[in-house]
Amino acid sequence: DFALPRIFERFYSLPRPDKGKSSGLGLSFTMEVARQHGGHLALANQPDGGVLATLWLPGN
């Protein structure tokens, strides 16, 4: 929950002990592409762990 307000910022990443640090560009890039196409990207924590990612793009 603490990361959700910043998760779409460029270069923001959380520690990943098993894989090292990420670039922090993937989600910000995806959000920008969605916006450019009139869409939106949303993330929500799941009660049992993990995250739900939803990408909306217009169908026209």
PDB file of N, CA and C in Angstrom:
ATOM      1  N   ASP A   1       0.805  -1.200   0.000  1.00  0.00           N
ATOM      2  CA  ASP A   1       0.000   0.000   0.000  1.00  0.00           C
ATOM      3  C   ASP A   1       0.852   1.271   0.000  1.00  0.00           C
ATOM      4  N   PHE A   2       1.977   1.236   0.703  1.00  0.00           N
ATOM      5  CA  PHE A   2       2.804   2.436   0.812  1.00  0.00           C
ATOM      6  C   PHE A   2       3.386   2.857  -0.535  1.00  0.00           C
ATOM      7  N   ALA A   3       3.536   1.943  -1.470  1.00  0.00           N
ATOM      8  CA  ALA A   3       4.148   2.261  -2.759  1.00  0.00           C
ATOM      9  C   ALA A   3       3.144   2.740  -3.807  1.00  0.00           C
ATOM     10  N   LEU A   4       1.858   2.468  -3.624  1.00  0.00           N
ATOM     11  CA  LEU A   4       0.870   2.797  -4.660  1.00  0.00           C
ATOM     12  C   LEU A   4       0.886   4.254  -5.110  1.00  0.00           C
ATOM     13  N   PRO A   5       1.044   5.243  -4.226  1.00  0.00           N
ATOM     14  CA  PRO A   5       1.058   6.629  -4.706  1.00  0.00           C
ATOM     15  C   PRO A   5       2.237   6.950  -5.628  1.00  0.00           C
ATOM     16  N   ARG A   6       3.307   6.182  -5.553  1.00  0.00           N
ATOM     17  CA  ARG A   6       4.507   6.498  -6.337  1.00  0.00           C
ATOM     18  C   ARG A   6       4.804   5.490  -7.446  1.00  0.00           C
ATOM     19  N   ILE A   7       4.029   4.446  -7.560  1.00  0.00           N
ATOM     20  CA  ILE A   7       4.390   3.310  -8.405  1.00  0.00           C
ATOM     21  C   ILE A   7       4.524   3.670  -9.889  1.00  0.00           C
ATOM     22  N   PHE A   8       3.863   4.733 -10.349  1.00  0.00           N
ATOM     23  CA  PHE A   8       3.954   5.114 -11.759  1.00  0.00           C
ATOM     24  C   PHE A   8       5.024   6.176 -12.022  1.00  0.00           C
ATOM     25  N   GLU A   9       5.766   6.581 -11.007  1.00  0.00           N
ATOM     26  CA  GLU A   9       6.857   7.551 -11.193  1.00  0.00           C
ATOM     27  C   GLU A   9       8.025   6.887 -11.918  1.00  0.00           C
ATOM     28  N   ARG A  10       8.645   7.650 -12.808  1.00  0.00           N
ATOM     29  CA  ARG A  10       9.846   7.136 -13.490  1.00  0.00           C
ATOM     30  C   ARG A  10      10.939   6.842 -12.474  1.00  0.00           C
ATOM     31  N   PHE A  11      11.607   5.741 -12.668  1.00  0.00           N
ATOM     32  CA  PHE A  11      12.756   5.290 -11.874  1.00  0.00           C
ATOM     33  C   PHE A  11      12.399   4.843 -10.462  1.00  0.00           C
ATOM     34  N   TYR A  12      11.118   4.812 -10.107  1.00  0.00           N
ATOM     35  CA  TYR A  12      10.737   4.301  -8.788  1.00  0.00           C
ATOM     36  C   TYR A  12      10.663   2.781  -8.862  1.00  0.00           C
ATOM     37  N   SER A  13      11.321   2.110  -7.947  1.00  0.00           N
ATOM     38  CA  SER A  13      11.230   0.652  -7.891  1.00  0.00           C
ATOM     39  C   SER A  13      11.339   0.192  -6.446  1.00  0.00           C
ATOM     40  N   LEU A  14      10.777  -0.957  -6.194  1.00  0.00           N
ATOM     41  CA  LEU A  14      10.835  -1.565  -4.871  1.00  0.00           C
ATOM     42  C   LEU A  14      11.966  -2.588  -4.844  1.00  0.00           C
ATOM     43  N   PRO A  15      12.523  -2.844  -3.676  1.00  0.00           N
ATOM     44  CA  PRO A  15      13.566  -3.870  -3.575  1.00  0.00           C
ATOM     45  C   PRO A  15      13.023  -5.235  -3.995  1.00  0.00           C
ATOM     46  N   ARG A  16      13.819  -5.951  -4.753  1.00  0.00           N
ATOM     47  CA  ARG A  16      13.468  -7.308  -5.167  1.00  0.00           C
ATOM     48  C   ARG A  16      14.638  -8.205  -4.790  1.00  0.00           C
ATOM     49  N   PRO A  17      14.608  -8.792  -3.610  1.00  0.00           N
ATOM     50  CA  PRO A  17      15.764  -9.530  -3.100  1.00  0.00           C
ATOM     51  C   PRO A  17      16.241 -10.654  -4.017  1.00  0.00           C
ATOM     52  N   ASP A  18      15.328 -11.281  -4.737  1.00  0.00           N
ATOM     53  CA  ASP A  18      15.718 -12.416  -5.573  1.00  0.00           C
ATOM     54  C   ASP A  18      16.190 -12.012  -6.965  1.00  0.00           C
ATOM     55  N   LYS A  19      15.929 -10.780  -7.405  1.00  0.00           N
ATOM     56  CA  LYS A  19      16.270 -10.389  -8.777  1.00  0.00           C
ATOM     57  C   LYS A  19      17.068  -9.098  -8.876  1.00  0.00           C
ATOM     58  N   GLY A  20      17.331  -8.425  -7.791  1.00  0.00           N
ATOM     59  CA  GLY A  20      18.047  -7.156  -7.864  1.00  0.00           C
ATOM     60  C   GLY A  20      17.122  -6.003  -8.190  1.00  0.00           C
ATOM     61  N   LYS A  21      17.693  -4.832  -8.350  1.00  0.00           N
ATOM     62  CA  LYS A  21      16.919  -3.612  -8.589  1.00  0.00           C
ATOM     63  C   LYS A  21      16.472  -3.529 -10.046  1.00  0.00           C
ATOM     64  N   SER A  22      15.236  -3.092 -10.238  1.00  0.00           N
ATOM     65  CA  SER A  22      14.723  -2.893 -11.597  1.00  0.00           C
ATOM     66  C   SER A  22      14.993  -1.459 -12.037  1.00  0.00           C
ATOM     67  N   SER A  23      14.719  -1.163 -13.300  1.00  0.00           N
ATOM     68  CA  SER A  23      14.962   0.188 -13.826  1.00  0.00           C
ATOM     69  C   SER A  23      13.912   1.183 -13.346  1.00  0.00           C
ATOM     70  N   GLY A  24      12.723   0.706 -13.004  1.00  0.00           N
ATOM     71  CA  GLY A  24      11.657   1.606 -12.582  1.00  0.00           C
ATOM     72  C   GLY A  24      11.008   2.336 -13.743  1.00  0.00           C
ATOM     73  N   LEU A  25      11.142   1.815 -14.935  1.00  0.00           N
ATOM     74  CA  LEU A  25      10.574   2.479 -16.114  1.00  0.00           C
ATOM     75  C   LEU A  25       9.342   1.780 -16.685  1.00  0.00           C
ATOM     76  N   GLY A  26       9.157   0.518 -16.406  1.00  0.00           N
ATOM     77  CA  GLY A  26       8.090  -0.260 -17.035  1.00  0.00           C
ATOM     78  C   GLY A  26       6.693   0.286 -16.811  1.00  0.00           C
ATOM     79  N   LEU A  27       6.327   0.538 -15.564  1.00  0.00           N
ATOM     80  CA  LEU A  27       4.969   1.008 -15.282  1.00  0.00           C
ATOM     81  C   LEU A  27       4.750   2.442 -15.735  1.00  0.00           C
ATOM     82  N   SER A  28       5.766   3.296 -15.608  1.00  0.00           N
ATOM     83  CA  SER A  28       5.594   4.679 -16.075  1.00  0.00           C
ATOM     84  C   SER A  28       5.463   4.707 -17.597  1.00  0.00           C
ATOM     85  N   PHE A  29       6.214   3.865 -18.282  1.00  0.00           N
ATOM     86  CA  PHE A  29       6.122   3.781 -19.742  1.00  0.00           C
ATOM     87  C   PHE A  29       4.743   3.258 -20.158  1.00  0.00           C
ATOM     88  N   THR A  30       4.276   2.212 -19.497  1.00  0.00           N
ATOM     89  CA  THR A  30       2.968   1.641 -19.822  1.00  0.00           C
ATOM     90  C   THR A  30       1.848   2.644 -19.590  1.00  0.00           C
ATOM     91  N   MET A  31       1.921   3.385 -18.484  1.00  0.00           N
ATOM     92  CA  MET A  31       0.910   4.407 -18.197  1.00  0.00           C
ATOM     93  C   MET A  31       0.913   5.492 -19.273  1.00  0.00           C
ATOM     94  N   GLU A  32       2.077   5.928 -19.690  1.00  0.00           N
ATOM     95  CA  GLU A  32       2.168   6.978 -20.713  1.00  0.00           C
ATOM     96  C   GLU A  32       1.600   6.499 -22.046  1.00  0.00           C
ATOM     97  N   VAL A  33       1.906   5.277 -22.445  1.00  0.00           N
ATOM     98  CA  VAL A  33       1.355   4.726 -23.687  1.00  0.00           C
ATOM     99  C   VAL A  33      -0.167   4.637 -23.584  1.00  0.00           C
ATOM    100  N   ALA A  34      -0.675   4.184 -22.445  1.00  0.00           N
ATOM    101  CA  ALA A  34      -2.128   4.104 -22.256  1.00  0.00           C
ATOM    102  C   ALA A  34      -2.762   5.483 -22.397  1.00  0.00           C
ATOM    103  N   ARG A  35      -2.188   6.487 -21.763  1.00  0.00           N
ATOM    104  CA  ARG A  35      -2.728   7.857 -21.851  1.00  0.00           C
ATOM    105  C   ARG A  35      -2.699   8.381 -23.282  1.00  0.00           C
ATOM    106  N   GLN A  36      -1.617   8.116 -23.985  1.00  0.00           N
ATOM    107  CA  GLN A  36      -1.489   8.593 -25.369  1.00  0.00           C
ATOM    108  C   GLN A  36      -2.576   7.996 -26.265  1.00  0.00           C
ATOM    109  N   HIS A  37      -3.091   6.840 -25.871  1.00  0.00           N
ATOM    110  CA  HIS A  37      -4.129   6.178 -26.657  1.00  0.00           C
ATOM    111  C   HIS A  37      -5.518   6.348 -26.039  1.00  0.00           C
ATOM    112  N   GLY A  38      -5.648   7.281 -25.096  1.00  0.00           N
ATOM    113  CA  GLY A  38      -6.938   7.543 -24.479  1.00  0.00           C
ATOM    114  C   GLY A  38      -7.349   6.519 -23.438  1.00  0.00           C
ATOM    115  N   GLY A  39      -6.388   5.777 -22.922  1.00  0.00           N
ATOM    116  CA  GLY A  39      -6.690   4.737 -21.941  1.00  0.00           C
ATOM    117  C   GLY A  39      -6.150   5.063 -20.564  1.00  0.00           C
ATOM    118  N   HIS A  40      -6.059   4.038 -19.742  1.00  0.00           N
ATOM    119  CA  HIS A  40      -5.634   4.202 -18.355  1.00  0.00           C
ATOM    120  C   HIS A  40      -5.092   2.874 -17.835  1.00  0.00           C
ATOM    121  N   LEU A  41      -4.197   2.952 -16.881  1.00  0.00           N
ATOM    122  CA  LEU A  41      -3.642   1.778 -16.212  1.00  0.00           C
ATOM    123  C   LEU A  41      -3.890   1.917 -14.718  1.00  0.00           C
ATOM    124  N   ALA A  42      -4.369   0.869 -14.076  1.00  0.00           N
ATOM    125  CA  ALA A  42      -4.620   0.898 -12.629  1.00  0.00           C
ATOM    126  C   ALA A  42      -4.035  -0.349 -11.985  1.00  0.00           C
ATOM    127  N   LEU A  43      -3.527  -0.191 -10.774  1.00  0.00           N
ATOM    128  CA  LEU A  43      -3.006  -1.306  -9.984  1.00  0.00           C
ATOM    129  C   LEU A  43      -3.733  -1.338  -8.651  1.00  0.00           C
ATOM    130  N   ALA A  44      -3.994  -2.533  -8.148  1.00  0.00           N
ATOM    131  CA  ALA A  44      -4.644  -2.682  -6.844  1.00  0.00           C
ATOM    132  C   ALA A  44      -4.066  -3.901  -6.138  1.00  0.00           C
ATOM    133  N   ASN A  45      -3.716  -3.729  -4.867  1.00  0.00           N
ATOM    134  CA  ASN A  45      -3.248  -4.856  -4.069  1.00  0.00           C
ATOM    135  C   ASN A  45      -4.382  -5.848  -3.873  1.00  0.00           C
ATOM    136  N   GLN A  46      -4.046  -7.122  -3.863  1.00  0.00           N
ATOM    137  CA  GLN A  46      -5.017  -8.179  -3.627  1.00  0.00           C
ATOM    138  C   GLN A  46      -4.955  -8.628  -2.170  1.00  0.00           C
ATOM    139  N   PRO A  47      -6.083  -8.975  -1.565  1.00  0.00           N
ATOM    140  CA  PRO A  47      -6.117  -9.324  -0.143  1.00  0.00           C
ATOM    141  C   PRO A  47      -5.179 -10.476   0.235  1.00  0.00           C
ATOM    142  N   ASP A  48      -5.028 -11.451  -0.641  1.00  0.00           N
ATOM    143  CA  ASP A  48      -4.188 -12.613  -0.330  1.00  0.00           C
ATOM    144  C   ASP A  48      -2.766 -12.476  -0.853  1.00  0.00           C
ATOM    145  N   GLY A  49      -2.390 -11.271  -1.275  1.00  0.00           N
ATOM    146  CA  GLY A  49      -1.055 -11.030  -1.817  1.00  0.00           C
ATOM    147  C   GLY A  49      -1.105 -10.851  -3.320  1.00  0.00           C
ATOM    148  N   GLY A  50      -0.102 -10.222  -3.852  1.00  0.00           N
ATOM    149  CA  GLY A  50      -0.048  -9.964  -5.278  1.00  0.00           C
ATOM    150  C   GLY A  50      -0.748  -8.662  -5.633  1.00  0.00           C
ATOM    151  N   VAL A  51      -0.829  -8.424  -6.923  1.00  0.00           N
ATOM    152  CA  VAL A  51      -1.418  -7.179  -7.407  1.00  0.00           C
ATOM    153  C   VAL A  51      -2.266  -7.473  -8.641  1.00  0.00           C
ATOM    154  N   LEU A  52      -3.319  -6.696  -8.811  1.00  0.00           N
ATOM    155  CA  LEU A  52      -4.155  -6.779 -10.004  1.00  0.00           C
ATOM    156  C   LEU A  52      -3.850  -5.565 -10.866  1.00  0.00           C
ATOM    157  N   ALA A  53      -3.437  -5.798 -12.098  1.00  0.00           N
ATOM    158  CA  ALA A  53      -3.173  -4.712 -13.047  1.00  0.00           C
ATOM    159  C   ALA A  53      -4.296  -4.709 -14.081  1.00  0.00           C
ATOM    160  N   THR A  54      -4.876  -3.528 -14.318  1.00  0.00           N
ATOM    161  CA  THR A  54      -5.945  -3.389 -15.300  1.00  0.00           C
ATOM    162  C   THR A  54      -5.561  -2.298 -16.285  1.00  0.00           C
ATOM    163  N   LEU A  55      -5.550  -2.644 -17.558  1.00  0.00           N
ATOM    164  CA  LEU A  55      -5.223  -1.707 -18.636  1.00  0.00           C
ATOM    165  C   LEU A  55      -6.476  -1.504 -19.471  1.00  0.00           C
ATOM    166  N   TRP A  56      -6.941  -0.249 -19.564  1.00  0.00           N
ATOM    167  CA  TRP A  56      -8.099   0.102 -20.384  1.00  0.00           C
ATOM    168  C   TRP A  56      -7.613   0.840 -21.616  1.00  0.00           C
ATOM    169  N   LEU A  57      -8.071   0.408 -22.770  1.00  0.00           N
ATOM    170  CA  LEU A  57      -7.809   1.105 -24.029  1.00  0.00           C
ATOM    171  C   LEU A  57      -9.135   1.231 -24.769  1.00  0.00           C
ATOM    172  N   PRO A  58      -9.379   2.378 -25.405  1.00  0.00           N
ATOM    173  CA  PRO A  58     -10.638   2.537 -26.130  1.00  0.00           C
ATOM    174  C   PRO A  58     -10.724   1.554 -27.295  1.00  0.00           C
ATOM    175  N   GLY A  59     -11.934   1.177 -27.630  1.00  0.00           N
ATOM    176  CA  GLY A  59     -12.132   0.173 -28.664  1.00  0.00           C
ATOM    177  C   GLY A  59     -12.429   0.725 -30.042  1.00  0.00           C
ATOM    178  N   ASN A  60     -12.136   2.003 -30.288  1.00  0.00           N
ATOM    179  CA  ASN A  60     -12.464   2.541 -31.615  1.00  0.00           C
ATOM    180  C   ASN A  60     -11.279   2.658 -32.492  1.00  0.00           C
TER     181      ASN A  60
END
